[in-house]
Short mmCIF file of the C-alpha atoms (twelve columns), coordinates in Angstrom:
data_MODEL
# 
_entry.id   MODEL 
# 
loop_
_atom_site.group_PDB 
_atom_site.id 
_atom_site.type_symbol 
_atom_site.label_atom_id 
_atom_site.label_alt_id 
_atom_site.label_comp_id 
_atom_site.label_asym_id 
_atom_site.label_seq_id 
_atom_site.Cartn_x 
_atom_site.Cartn_y 
_atom_site.Cartn_z 
_atom_site.pdbx_PDB_model_num 
ATOM 1   C CA . UNK A 1   -29.734 17.331  1.623   1 
ATOM 2   C CA . UNK A 2   -28.966 19.965  -0.914  1 
ATOM 3   C CA . UNK A 3   -30.717 19.395  -4.548  1 
ATOM 4   C CA . UNK A 4   -30.670 21.083  -7.249  1 
ATOM 5   C CA . UNK A 5   -32.628 20.907  -10.222 1 
ATOM 6   C CA . UNK A 6   -31.382 19.235  -13.453 1 
ATOM 7   C CA . UNK A 7   -32.146 21.586  -15.543 1 
ATOM 8   C CA . UNK A 8   -29.982 24.205  -14.203 1 
ATOM 9   C CA . UNK A 9   -26.985 21.588  -14.424 1 
ATOM 10  C CA . UNK A 10  -28.194 21.509  -18.021 1 
ATOM 11  C CA . UNK A 11  -28.302 25.118  -18.849 1 
ATOM 12  C CA . UNK A 12  -24.921 25.689  -17.324 1 
ATOM 13  C CA . UNK A 13  -23.877 23.286  -18.873 1 
ATOM 14  C CA . UNK A 14  -23.980 24.985  -22.217 1 
ATOM 15  C CA . UNK A 15  -23.030 27.335  -21.573 1 
ATOM 16  C CA . UNK A 16  -19.477 26.639  -20.634 1 
ATOM 17  C CA . UNK A 17  -20.224 25.213  -24.249 1 
ATOM 18  C CA . UNK A 18  -20.423 28.619  -25.469 1 
ATOM 19  C CA . UNK A 19  -24.037 27.510  -26.653 1 
ATOM 20  C CA . UNK A 20  -28.248 29.475  -25.219 1 
ATOM 21  C CA . UNK A 21  -29.146 26.066  -26.305 1 
ATOM 22  C CA . UNK A 22  -28.328 23.116  -28.415 1 
ATOM 23  C CA . UNK A 23  -29.013 21.438  -31.290 1 
ATOM 24  C CA . UNK A 24  -30.828 18.274  -31.077 1 
ATOM 25  C CA . UNK A 25  -28.189 15.612  -31.291 1 
ATOM 26  C CA . UNK A 26  -25.427 17.452  -29.257 1 
ATOM 27  C CA . UNK A 27  -27.758 17.971  -25.752 1 
ATOM 28  C CA . UNK A 28  -28.025 13.888  -26.352 1 
ATOM 29  C CA . UNK A 29  -24.471 13.765  -26.097 1 
ATOM 30  C CA . UNK A 30  -23.858 16.664  -23.470 1 
ATOM 31  C CA . UNK A 31  -27.088 14.809  -22.176 1 
ATOM 32  C CA . UNK A 32  -24.434 11.092  -21.452 1 
ATOM 33  C CA . UNK A 33  -22.017 12.879  -20.551 1 
ATOM 34  C CA . UNK A 34  -23.731 14.605  -17.300 1 
ATOM 35  C CA . UNK A 35  -24.005 10.591  -16.610 1 
ATOM 36  C CA . UNK A 36  -21.025 9.837   -16.669 1 
ATOM 37  C CA . UNK A 37  -19.312 12.003  -15.358 1 
ATOM 38  C CA . UNK A 38  -22.492 12.090  -12.792 1 
ATOM 39  C CA . UNK A 39  -20.672 7.914   -11.964 1 
ATOM 40  C CA . UNK A 40  -17.287 9.089   -12.142 1 
ATOM 41  C CA . UNK A 41  -18.154 11.548  -8.510  1 
ATOM 42  C CA . UNK A 42  -20.923 9.007   -7.070  1 
ATOM 43  C CA . UNK A 43  -17.725 6.251   -7.855  1 
ATOM 44  C CA . UNK A 44  -15.408 8.400   -5.452  1 
ATOM 45  C CA . UNK A 45  -16.239 7.934   -2.274  1 
ATOM 46  C CA . UNK A 46  -17.459 4.659   -0.642  1 
ATOM 47  C CA . UNK A 47  -19.407 7.729   2.147   1 
ATOM 48  C CA . UNK A 48  -21.133 9.915   0.837   1 
ATOM 49  C CA . UNK A 49  -23.870 10.627  3.436   1 
ATOM 50  C CA . UNK A 50  -26.394 11.036  0.810   1 
ATOM 51  C CA . UNK A 51  -25.823 7.073   -0.198  1 
ATOM 52  C CA . UNK A 52  -24.658 5.639   2.608   1 
ATOM 53  C CA . UNK A 53  -26.354 3.437   4.680   1 
ATOM 54  C CA . UNK A 54  -25.879 2.587   9.113   1 
ATOM 55  C CA . UNK A 55  -26.451 -0.399  10.307  1 
ATOM 56  C CA . UNK A 56  -29.838 -1.601  8.846   1 
ATOM 57  C CA . UNK A 57  -31.291 -4.395  8.991   1 
ATOM 58  C CA . UNK A 58  -31.067 -7.042  6.068   1 
ATOM 59  C CA . UNK A 59  -33.050 -10.763 6.129   1 
ATOM 60  C CA . UNK A 60  -30.575 -13.248 5.956   1 
ATOM 61  C CA . UNK A 61  -30.694 -15.831 2.857   1 
ATOM 62  C CA . UNK A 62  -30.468 -19.576 4.965   1 
ATOM 63  C CA . UNK A 63  -31.140 -21.751 2.376   1 
ATOM 64  C CA . UNK A 64  -31.333 -22.264 -2.182  1 
ATOM 65  C CA . UNK A 65  -33.180 -24.699 -4.871  1 
ATOM 66  C CA . UNK A 66  -32.194 -25.100 -7.406  1 
ATOM 67  C CA . UNK A 67  -32.439 -27.491 -10.458 1 
ATOM 68  C CA . UNK A 68  -36.451 -28.253 -10.908 1 
ATOM 69  C CA . UNK A 69  -38.438 -28.046 -14.655 1 
ATOM 70  C CA . UNK A 70  -41.877 -27.744 -15.269 1 
ATOM 71  C CA . UNK A 71  -44.191 -30.507 -13.549 1 
ATOM 72  C CA . UNK A 72  -46.829 -33.118 -17.043 1 
ATOM 73  C CA . UNK A 73  -50.213 -30.930 -15.690 1 
ATOM 74  C CA . UNK A 74  -48.666 -26.965 -14.336 1 
ATOM 75  C CA . UNK A 75  -44.757 -25.498 -13.705 1 
ATOM 76  C CA . UNK A 76  -44.591 -24.419 -10.289 1 
ATOM 77  C CA . UNK A 77  -40.416 -24.346 -10.667 1 
ATOM 78  C CA . UNK A 78  -40.250 -20.993 -10.342 1 
ATOM 79  C CA . UNK A 79  -42.557 -21.451 -7.205  1 
ATOM 80  C CA . UNK A 80  -40.149 -23.397 -5.647  1 
ATOM 81  C CA . UNK A 81  -36.093 -22.994 -6.712  1 
ATOM 82  C CA . UNK A 82  -34.786 -19.356 -5.793  1 
ATOM 83  C CA . UNK A 83  -33.662 -18.338 -2.150  1 
ATOM 84  C CA . UNK A 84  -35.935 -19.016 0.785   1 
ATOM 85  C CA . UNK A 85  -36.082 -16.594 4.447   1 
ATOM 86  C CA . UNK A 86  -35.671 -18.689 7.261   1 
ATOM 87  C CA . UNK A 87  -38.739 -16.745 9.291   1 
ATOM 88  C CA . UNK A 88  -37.838 -19.378 12.573  1 
ATOM 89  C CA . UNK A 89  -39.545 -22.476 14.280  1 
ATOM 90  C CA . UNK A 90  -42.130 -23.751 14.795  1 
ATOM 91  C CA . UNK A 91  -44.651 -24.209 17.979  1 
ATOM 92  C CA . UNK A 92  -46.005 -26.931 16.553  1 
ATOM 93  C CA . UNK A 93  -49.578 -26.570 16.457  1 
ATOM 94  C CA . UNK A 94  -50.345 -26.834 13.345  1 
ATOM 95  C CA . UNK A 95  -48.717 -30.220 12.493  1 
ATOM 96  C CA . UNK A 96  -45.011 -29.558 12.115  1 
ATOM 97  C CA . UNK A 97  -42.382 -30.547 14.991  1 
ATOM 98  C CA . UNK A 98  -41.592 -28.656 17.800  1 
ATOM 99  C CA . UNK A 99  -39.288 -26.282 17.530  1 
ATOM 100 C CA . UNK A 100 -38.201 -27.104 13.813  1 
ATOM 101 C CA . UNK A 101 -36.903 -24.390 10.860  1 
ATOM 102 C CA . UNK A 102 -40.166 -23.372 9.103   1 
ATOM 103 C CA . UNK A 103 -38.070 -21.552 5.453   1 
ATOM 104 C CA . UNK A 104 -40.758 -19.718 3.516   1 
ATOM 105 C CA . UNK A 105 -39.407 -18.139 -0.654  1 
ATOM 106 C CA . UNK A 106 -39.823 -14.584 0.054   1 
ATOM 107 C CA . UNK A 107 -40.339 -13.740 -3.811  1 
ATOM 108 C CA . UNK A 108 -43.776 -15.797 -4.252  1 
ATOM 109 C CA . UNK A 109 -46.312 -14.155 -1.755  1 
ATOM 110 C CA . UNK A 110 -46.370 -11.540 0.633   1 
ATOM 111 C CA . UNK A 111 -44.827 -11.293 4.560   1 
ATOM 112 C CA . UNK A 112 -46.812 -8.699  6.911   1 
ATOM 113 C CA . UNK A 113 -46.340 -8.484  10.525  1 
ATOM 114 C CA . UNK A 114 -49.296 -11.200 10.854  1 
ATOM 115 C CA . UNK A 115 -47.516 -13.741 8.866   1 
ATOM 116 C CA . UNK A 116 -47.060 -14.968 5.230   1 
ATOM 117 C CA . UNK A 117 -49.801 -15.938 2.644   1 
ATOM 118 C CA . UNK A 118 -49.505 -17.352 -0.481  1 
ATOM 119 C CA . UNK A 119 -44.908 -17.900 -0.815  1 
ATOM 120 C CA . UNK A 120 -43.999 -21.417 -1.336  1 
ATOM 121 C CA . UNK A 121 -42.872 -22.625 2.506   1 
ATOM 122 C CA . UNK A 122 -40.870 -25.847 3.768   1 
ATOM 123 C CA . UNK A 123 -40.886 -27.805 7.374   1 
ATOM 124 C CA . UNK A 124 -41.794 -30.927 8.404   1 
ATOM 125 C CA . UNK A 125 -44.589 -32.966 9.588   1 
ATOM 126 C CA . UNK A 126 -45.111 -34.138 12.659  1 
ATOM 127 C CA . UNK A 127 -46.704 -37.671 11.401  1 
ATOM 128 C CA . UNK A 128 -44.201 -38.177 9.142   1 
ATOM 129 C CA . UNK A 129 -41.087 -36.892 10.433  1 
ATOM 130 C CA . UNK A 130 -39.875 -35.806 7.534   1 
ATOM 131 C CA . UNK A 131 -39.113 -32.323 5.194   1 
ATOM 132 C CA . UNK A 132 -41.708 -30.917 2.750   1 
ATOM 133 C CA . UNK A 133 -41.951 -28.094 0.417   1 
ATOM 134 C CA . UNK A 134 -45.418 -26.579 -0.059  1 
ATOM 135 C CA . UNK A 135 -46.779 -24.389 -2.925  1 
ATOM 136 C CA . UNK A 136 -49.320 -21.496 -1.774  1 
ATOM 137 C CA . UNK A 137 -48.464 -22.012 1.234   1 
ATOM 138 C CA . UNK A 138 -49.317 -19.496 4.436   1 
ATOM 139 C CA . UNK A 139 -47.096 -19.556 7.872   1 
ATOM 140 C CA . UNK A 140 -49.186 -16.916 10.902  1 
ATOM 141 C CA . UNK A 141 -46.757 -14.747 13.241  1 
ATOM 142 C CA . UNK A 142 -48.909 -15.481 15.951  1 
ATOM 143 C CA . UNK A 143 -48.827 -12.109 19.061  1 
ATOM 144 C CA . UNK A 144 -46.238 -12.872 20.933  1 
ATOM 145 C CA . UNK A 145 -44.131 -14.237 17.971  1 
ATOM 146 C CA . UNK A 146 -44.362 -17.399 17.688  1 
ATOM 147 C CA . UNK A 147 -44.957 -19.429 13.985  1 
ATOM 148 C CA . UNK A 148 -46.973 -22.266 13.139  1 
ATOM 149 C CA . UNK A 149 -46.588 -23.580 9.574   1 
ATOM 150 C CA . UNK A 150 -49.943 -23.436 8.188   1 
ATOM 151 C CA . UNK A 151 -49.691 -27.150 7.421   1 
ATOM 152 C CA . UNK A 152 -51.624 -28.455 3.236   1 
ATOM 153 C CA . UNK A 153 -53.145 -25.129 2.978   1 
ATOM 154 C CA . UNK A 154 -51.050 -24.410 -0.356  1 
ATOM 155 C CA . UNK A 155 -49.522 -28.018 -3.091  1 
ATOM 156 C CA . UNK A 156 -47.114 -29.845 -1.418  1 
ATOM 157 C CA . UNK A 157 -44.477 -30.278 -3.718  1 
ATOM 158 C CA . UNK A 158 -41.487 -32.505 -2.413  1 
ATOM 159 C CA . UNK A 159 -41.184 -34.685 -0.393  1 
ATOM 160 C CA . UNK A 160 -38.222 -36.114 2.400   1 
ATOM 161 C CA . UNK A 161 -37.692 -39.556 0.650   1 
ATOM 162 C CA . UNK A 162 -34.923 -40.185 3.145   1 
ATOM 163 C CA . UNK A 163 -35.440 -43.675 5.149   1 
ATOM 164 C CA . UNK A 164 -32.853 -42.160 7.814   1 
ATOM 165 C CA . UNK A 165 -35.086 -38.836 8.139   1 
ATOM 166 C CA . UNK A 166 -32.652 -35.968 8.117   1 
ATOM 167 C CA . UNK A 167 -32.145 -32.265 10.703  1 
ATOM 168 C CA . UNK A 168 -31.669 -30.062 7.883   1 
ATOM 169 C CA . UNK A 169 -33.488 -30.173 4.117   1 
ATOM 170 C CA . UNK A 170 -30.349 -29.166 2.348   1 
ATOM 171 C CA . UNK A 171 -29.118 -32.959 4.149   1 
ATOM 172 C CA . UNK A 172 -31.844 -34.187 2.868   1 
ATOM 173 C CA . UNK A 173 -30.559 -36.758 -0.703  1 
ATOM 174 C CA . UNK A 174 -33.561 -37.691 -2.116  1 
ATOM 175 C CA . UNK A 175 -37.093 -35.435 -2.676  1 
ATOM 176 C CA . UNK A 176 -39.908 -36.820 -3.726  1 
ATOM 177 C CA . UNK A 177 -41.502 -35.029 -6.186  1 
ATOM 178 C CA . UNK A 178 -45.670 -34.045 -7.017  1 
ATOM 179 C CA . UNK A 179 -44.524 -34.602 -10.815 1 
ATOM 180 C CA . UNK A 180 -48.081 -33.102 -11.868 1 
ATOM 181 C CA . UNK A 181 -46.450 -29.480 -10.435 1 
ATOM 182 C CA . UNK A 182 -42.375 -30.181 -10.571 1 
ATOM 183 C CA . UNK A 183 -39.489 -32.321 -12.309 1 
ATOM 184 C CA . UNK A 184 -36.044 -32.806 -12.431 1 
ATOM 185 C CA . UNK A 185 -34.020 -33.078 -9.492  1 
ATOM 186 C CA . UNK A 186 -33.717 -30.497 -6.555  1 
ATOM 187 C CA . UNK A 187 -30.475 -29.205 -5.015  1 
ATOM 188 C CA . UNK A 188 -30.718 -27.504 -1.798  1 
ATOM 189 C CA . UNK A 189 -27.882 -25.459 -0.934  1 
ATOM 190 C CA . UNK A 190 -26.885 -23.873 2.695   1 
ATOM 191 C CA . UNK A 191 -27.677 -20.108 2.809   1 
ATOM 192 C CA . UNK A 192 -25.919 -16.990 5.018   1 
ATOM 193 C CA . UNK A 193 -26.339 -15.215 2.015   1 
ATOM 194 C CA . UNK A 194 -27.525 -11.336 2.346   1 
ATOM 195 C CA . UNK A 195 -28.773 -10.188 -1.821  1 
ATOM 196 C CA . UNK A 196 -28.951 -6.943  -3.006  1 
ATOM 197 C CA . UNK A 197 -32.752 -7.272  -3.293  1 
ATOM 198 C CA . UNK A 198 -35.265 -7.021  -1.254  1 
ATOM 199 C CA . UNK A 199 -37.954 -5.988  -1.799  1 
ATOM 200 C CA . UNK A 200 -38.877 -2.017  0.219   1 
ATOM 201 C CA . UNK A 201 -35.412 -1.614  0.966   1 
ATOM 202 C CA . UNK A 202 -32.867 0.315   -1.519  1 
ATOM 203 C CA . UNK A 203 -30.703 -2.306  -3.342  1 
ATOM 204 C CA . UNK A 204 -27.167 -2.163  -2.318  1 
ATOM 205 C CA . UNK A 205 -24.468 -1.163  -4.699  1 
ATOM 206 C CA . UNK A 206 -21.093 -2.227  -2.652  1 
ATOM 207 C CA . UNK A 207 -21.209 -3.634  0.966   1 
ATOM 208 C CA . UNK A 208 -18.938 -2.423  3.606   1 
ATOM 209 C CA . UNK A 209 -19.409 -4.218  6.738   1 
ATOM 210 C CA . UNK A 210 -21.748 -6.451  8.426   1 
ATOM 211 C CA . UNK A 211 -22.907 -7.108  12.415  1 
ATOM 212 C CA . UNK A 212 -25.187 -9.047  13.980  1 
ATOM 213 C CA . UNK A 213 -26.963 -6.810  16.198  1 
ATOM 214 C CA . UNK A 214 -27.542 -2.790  15.753  1 
ATOM 215 C CA . UNK A 215 -23.750 -1.335  14.975  1 
ATOM 216 C CA . UNK A 216 -22.940 1.911   15.792  1 
ATOM 217 C CA . UNK A 217 -24.944 2.192   18.429  1 
ATOM 218 C CA . UNK A 218 -22.410 1.561   22.204  1 
ATOM 219 C CA . UNK A 219 -19.234 -0.431  20.835  1 
ATOM 220 C CA . UNK A 220 -20.606 -4.189  21.668  1 
ATOM 221 C CA . UNK A 221 -22.036 -5.289  18.595  1 
ATOM 222 C CA . UNK A 222 -20.180 -8.375  17.263  1 
ATOM 223 C CA . UNK A 223 -19.204 -7.392  13.239  1 
ATOM 224 C CA . UNK A 224 -18.901 -10.215 10.311  1 
ATOM 225 C CA . UNK A 225 -15.953 -11.703 7.857   1 
ATOM 226 C CA . UNK A 226 -18.169 -11.838 4.664   1 
ATOM 227 C CA . UNK A 227 -17.153 -11.271 0.679   1 
ATOM 228 C CA . UNK A 228 -19.205 -10.978 -2.126  1 
ATOM 229 C CA . UNK A 229 -19.532 -12.632 -5.206  1 
ATOM 230 C CA . UNK A 230 -22.624 -12.484 -7.940  1 
ATOM 231 C CA . UNK A 231 -25.768 -12.830 -5.556  1 
ATOM 232 C CA . UNK A 232 -24.781 -10.607 -2.954  1 
ATOM 233 C CA . UNK A 233 -23.288 -10.338 0.513   1 
ATOM 234 C CA . UNK A 234 -21.932 -13.780 1.688   1 
ATOM 235 C CA . UNK A 235 -21.431 -14.166 5.862   1 
ATOM 236 C CA . UNK A 236 -18.212 -15.791 7.344   1 
ATOM 237 C CA . UNK A 237 -18.380 -17.882 10.835  1 
ATOM 238 C CA . UNK A 238 -21.435 -17.314 11.632  1 
ATOM 239 C CA . UNK A 239 -22.610 -17.310 15.637  1 
ATOM 240 C CA . UNK A 240 -26.434 -19.450 14.892  1 
ATOM 241 C CA . UNK A 241 -27.079 -20.885 12.107  1 
ATOM 242 C CA . UNK A 242 -30.671 -19.642 13.339  1 
ATOM 243 C CA . UNK A 243 -29.823 -15.797 13.363  1 
ATOM 244 C CA . UNK A 244 -33.024 -14.156 9.908   1 
ATOM 245 C CA . UNK A 245 -31.494 -11.093 10.021  1 
ATOM 246 C CA . UNK A 246 -27.544 -9.042  9.795   1 
ATOM 247 C CA . UNK A 247 -26.752 -5.619  9.921   1 
ATOM 248 C CA . UNK A 248 -25.437 -4.554  6.737   1 
ATOM 249 C CA . UNK A 249 -23.762 -0.877  6.423   1 
ATOM 250 C CA . UNK A 250 -23.022 -0.505  2.671   1 
ATOM 251 C CA . UNK A 251 -23.531 2.001   0.212   1 
ATOM 252 C CA . UNK A 252 -27.024 2.060   -2.716  1 
ATOM 253 C CA . UNK A 253 -26.560 0.587   -5.646  1 
ATOM 254 C CA . UNK A 254 -26.562 3.977   -8.447  1 
ATOM 255 C CA . UNK A 255 -28.782 5.194   -10.206 1 
ATOM 256 C CA . UNK A 256 -28.452 7.240   -13.772 1 
ATOM 257 C CA . UNK A 257 -30.768 10.475  -14.195 1 
ATOM 258 C CA . UNK A 258 -33.133 9.002   -16.585 1 
ATOM 259 C CA . UNK A 259 -34.224 12.371  -18.723 1 
ATOM 260 C CA . UNK A 260 -33.751 11.470  -22.922 1 
ATOM 261 C CA . UNK A 261 -35.901 15.148  -23.869 1 
ATOM 262 C CA . UNK A 262 -36.940 18.443  -22.487 1 
ATOM 263 C CA . UNK A 263 -33.520 18.857  -21.233 1 
ATOM 264 C CA . UNK A 264 -33.852 22.228  -20.862 1 
ATOM 265 C CA . UNK A 265 -37.105 21.488  -18.563 1 
ATOM 266 C CA . UNK A 266 -36.422 18.820  -15.976 1 
ATOM 267 C CA . UNK A 267 -37.180 19.168  -12.570 1 
ATOM 268 C CA . UNK A 268 -35.616 16.128  -11.644 1 
ATOM 269 C CA . UNK A 269 -32.861 16.400  -8.522  1 
ATOM 270 C CA . UNK A 270 -28.977 16.344  -9.022  1 
ATOM 271 C CA . UNK A 271 -26.926 16.604  -6.251  1 
ATOM 272 C CA . UNK A 272 -25.835 19.550  -5.142  1 
ATOM 273 C CA . UNK A 273 -22.101 18.271  -4.387  1 
ATOM 274 C CA . UNK A 274 -22.166 16.498  -7.569  1 
ATOM 275 C CA . UNK A 275 -23.089 19.521  -9.378  1 
ATOM 276 C CA . UNK A 276 -20.427 22.055  -10.183 1 
ATOM 277 C CA . UNK A 277 -17.863 19.131  -10.738 1 
ATOM 278 C CA . UNK A 278 -20.129 17.099  -13.139 1 
ATOM 279 C CA . UNK A 279 -21.255 20.997  -15.120 1 
ATOM 280 C CA . UNK A 280 -17.591 21.775  -16.203 1 
ATOM 281 C CA . UNK A 281 -16.883 17.905  -16.713 1 
ATOM 282 C CA . UNK A 282 -18.964 17.277  -19.003 1 
ATOM 283 C CA . UNK A 283 -18.090 20.440  -20.867 1 
ATOM 284 C CA . UNK A 284 -14.243 19.533  -20.594 1 
ATOM 285 C CA . UNK A 285 -15.564 15.451  -22.622 1 
ATOM 286 C CA . UNK A 286 -17.445 18.103  -25.204 1 
ATOM 287 C CA . UNK A 287 -14.257 20.002  -25.844 1 
ATOM 288 C CA . UNK A 288 -12.372 16.799  -26.912 1 
ATOM 289 C CA . UNK A 289 -15.189 15.140  -29.049 1 
ATOM 290 C CA . UNK A 290 -14.343 19.383  -30.432 1 
ATOM 291 C CA . UNK A 291 -11.596 17.927  -30.952 1 
ATOM 292 C CA . UNK A 292 -10.191 20.831  -28.028 1 
ATOM 293 C CA . UNK A 293 -8.489  18.795  -26.175 1 
ATOM 294 C CA . UNK A 294 -6.240  20.725  -24.606 1 
ATOM 295 C CA . UNK A 295 -8.778  23.387  -23.722 1 
ATOM 296 C CA . UNK A 296 -9.919  19.945  -22.105 1 
ATOM 297 C CA . UNK A 297 -7.466  18.808  -19.964 1 
ATOM 298 C CA . UNK A 298 -7.192  23.191  -18.381 1 
ATOM 299 C CA . UNK A 299 -11.432 21.756  -17.304 1 
ATOM 300 C CA . UNK A 300 -11.144 19.016  -16.495 1 
ATOM 301 C CA . UNK A 301 -8.371  19.625  -13.761 1 
ATOM 302 C CA . UNK A 302 -10.725 22.988  -13.165 1 
ATOM 303 C CA . UNK A 303 -13.688 20.284  -11.892 1 
ATOM 304 C CA . UNK A 304 -11.422 17.529  -9.874  1 
ATOM 305 C CA . UNK A 305 -10.923 20.922  -7.679  1 
ATOM 306 C CA . UNK A 306 -14.697 21.083  -7.682  1 
ATOM 307 C CA . UNK A 307 -15.365 17.599  -6.619  1 
ATOM 308 C CA . UNK A 308 -11.609 17.247  -4.088  1 
ATOM 309 C CA . UNK A 309 -12.854 20.422  -2.057  1 
ATOM 310 C CA . UNK A 310 -16.191 18.376  -1.594  1 
ATOM 311 C CA . UNK A 311 -14.116 15.008  -0.774  1 
ATOM 312 C CA . UNK A 312 -11.729 17.147  1.682   1 
ATOM 313 C CA . UNK A 313 -15.493 18.362  3.506   1 
ATOM 314 C CA . UNK A 314 -15.788 14.470  3.899   1 
ATOM 315 C CA . UNK A 315 -12.879 13.437  4.818   1 
ATOM 316 C CA . UNK A 316 -13.257 16.549  7.544   1 
ATOM 317 C CA . UNK A 317 -16.752 15.403  9.002   1 
ATOM 318 C CA . UNK A 318 -15.747 10.934  9.144   1 
ATOM 319 C CA . UNK A 319 -12.605 11.080  10.840  1 
ATOM 320 C CA . UNK A 320 -12.709 9.091   12.835  1 
ATOM 321 C CA . UNK A 321 -13.557 6.717   9.811   1 
ATOM 322 C CA . UNK A 322 -15.834 4.512   11.711  1 
ATOM 323 C CA . UNK A 323 -17.749 4.163   8.931   1 
ATOM 324 C CA . UNK A 324 -15.472 3.564   5.795   1 
ATOM 325 C CA . UNK A 325 -13.280 0.466   6.403   1 
ATOM 326 C CA . UNK A 326 -14.524 -2.207  4.295   1 
ATOM 327 C CA . UNK A 327 -14.262 -5.364  5.959   1 
ATOM 328 C CA . UNK A 328 -13.907 -8.714  4.323   1 
ATOM 329 C CA . UNK A 329 -12.336 -11.784 4.484   1 
ATOM 330 C CA . UNK A 330 -9.121  -10.523 2.805   1 
ATOM 331 C CA . UNK A 331 -8.876  -7.854  3.625   1 
ATOM 332 C CA . UNK A 332 -9.019  -5.093  7.618   1 
ATOM 333 C CA . UNK A 333 -7.911  -1.647  6.563   1 
ATOM 334 C CA . UNK A 334 -9.083  1.473   5.433   1 
ATOM 335 C CA . UNK A 335 -10.306 3.733   2.380   1 
ATOM 336 C CA . UNK A 336 -10.958 6.588   2.051   1 
# 
């Protein structure tokens, strides 16, 4: 998509103000106005093409562990507390129960196409039929797609202590802790959560639609209802609790311009669709600061016309309104 350079934007606003170059404190003020108006333009539509990501595969957080503190000789609570992704079902080759879920903490260690290394792993040990949570552990992803938890490659931090063994880690009532590693009372909770951030992918600003499969290729992809909270998107009535991926359509997070000096020479990219609006709107803000309110209002109208033209183009492009429909547990409606 087309972009302009920040130095051109700053120069245009400066010239509208009637100066060749502003003094230093005025430059900082104008930069602040530019970021303010950039954010306003960004928020005007949920489907600016530059910021819209359509049906991207996102990991589903299946479990969350909290409540642990430092151990007597080391602190592994930061590795054990957190969100866990369901990688799949174990093939039983390494000592875990065949067909039972294997989870890992994506914030710890590394995941590649061949496995997970040095992460915190949850598995069910076959010899004892109990759930265990192991720090600094590994999982192998084999060529045929099956997975194998590598038991005892790390340090076991928690072990299921219930007499009646449970089918899921979230059902376990009592855990035996390795006191040297962690302390406290663990709380293990089921989740069906897509967080705002995932390594290697854009941060999510606004969730718009969630599908079970890759969407917008045909009309058969199942769409989920959801609600959003502080942690991310919580999927409602998921078809299969063993699924570990959903497809999110979302608007990226807003990132302001980070220019804080040498404004007239900055080559930072500016979205071309916002260029004229930001220049004239920032000029209007500068006029308001000078007390020239009537002129500022007139210039704001000019700025809005520039943005309205871009919004009209966007409306024509998205006339079918397929992507811009917001689906939640409260509503199914088209928003522009």
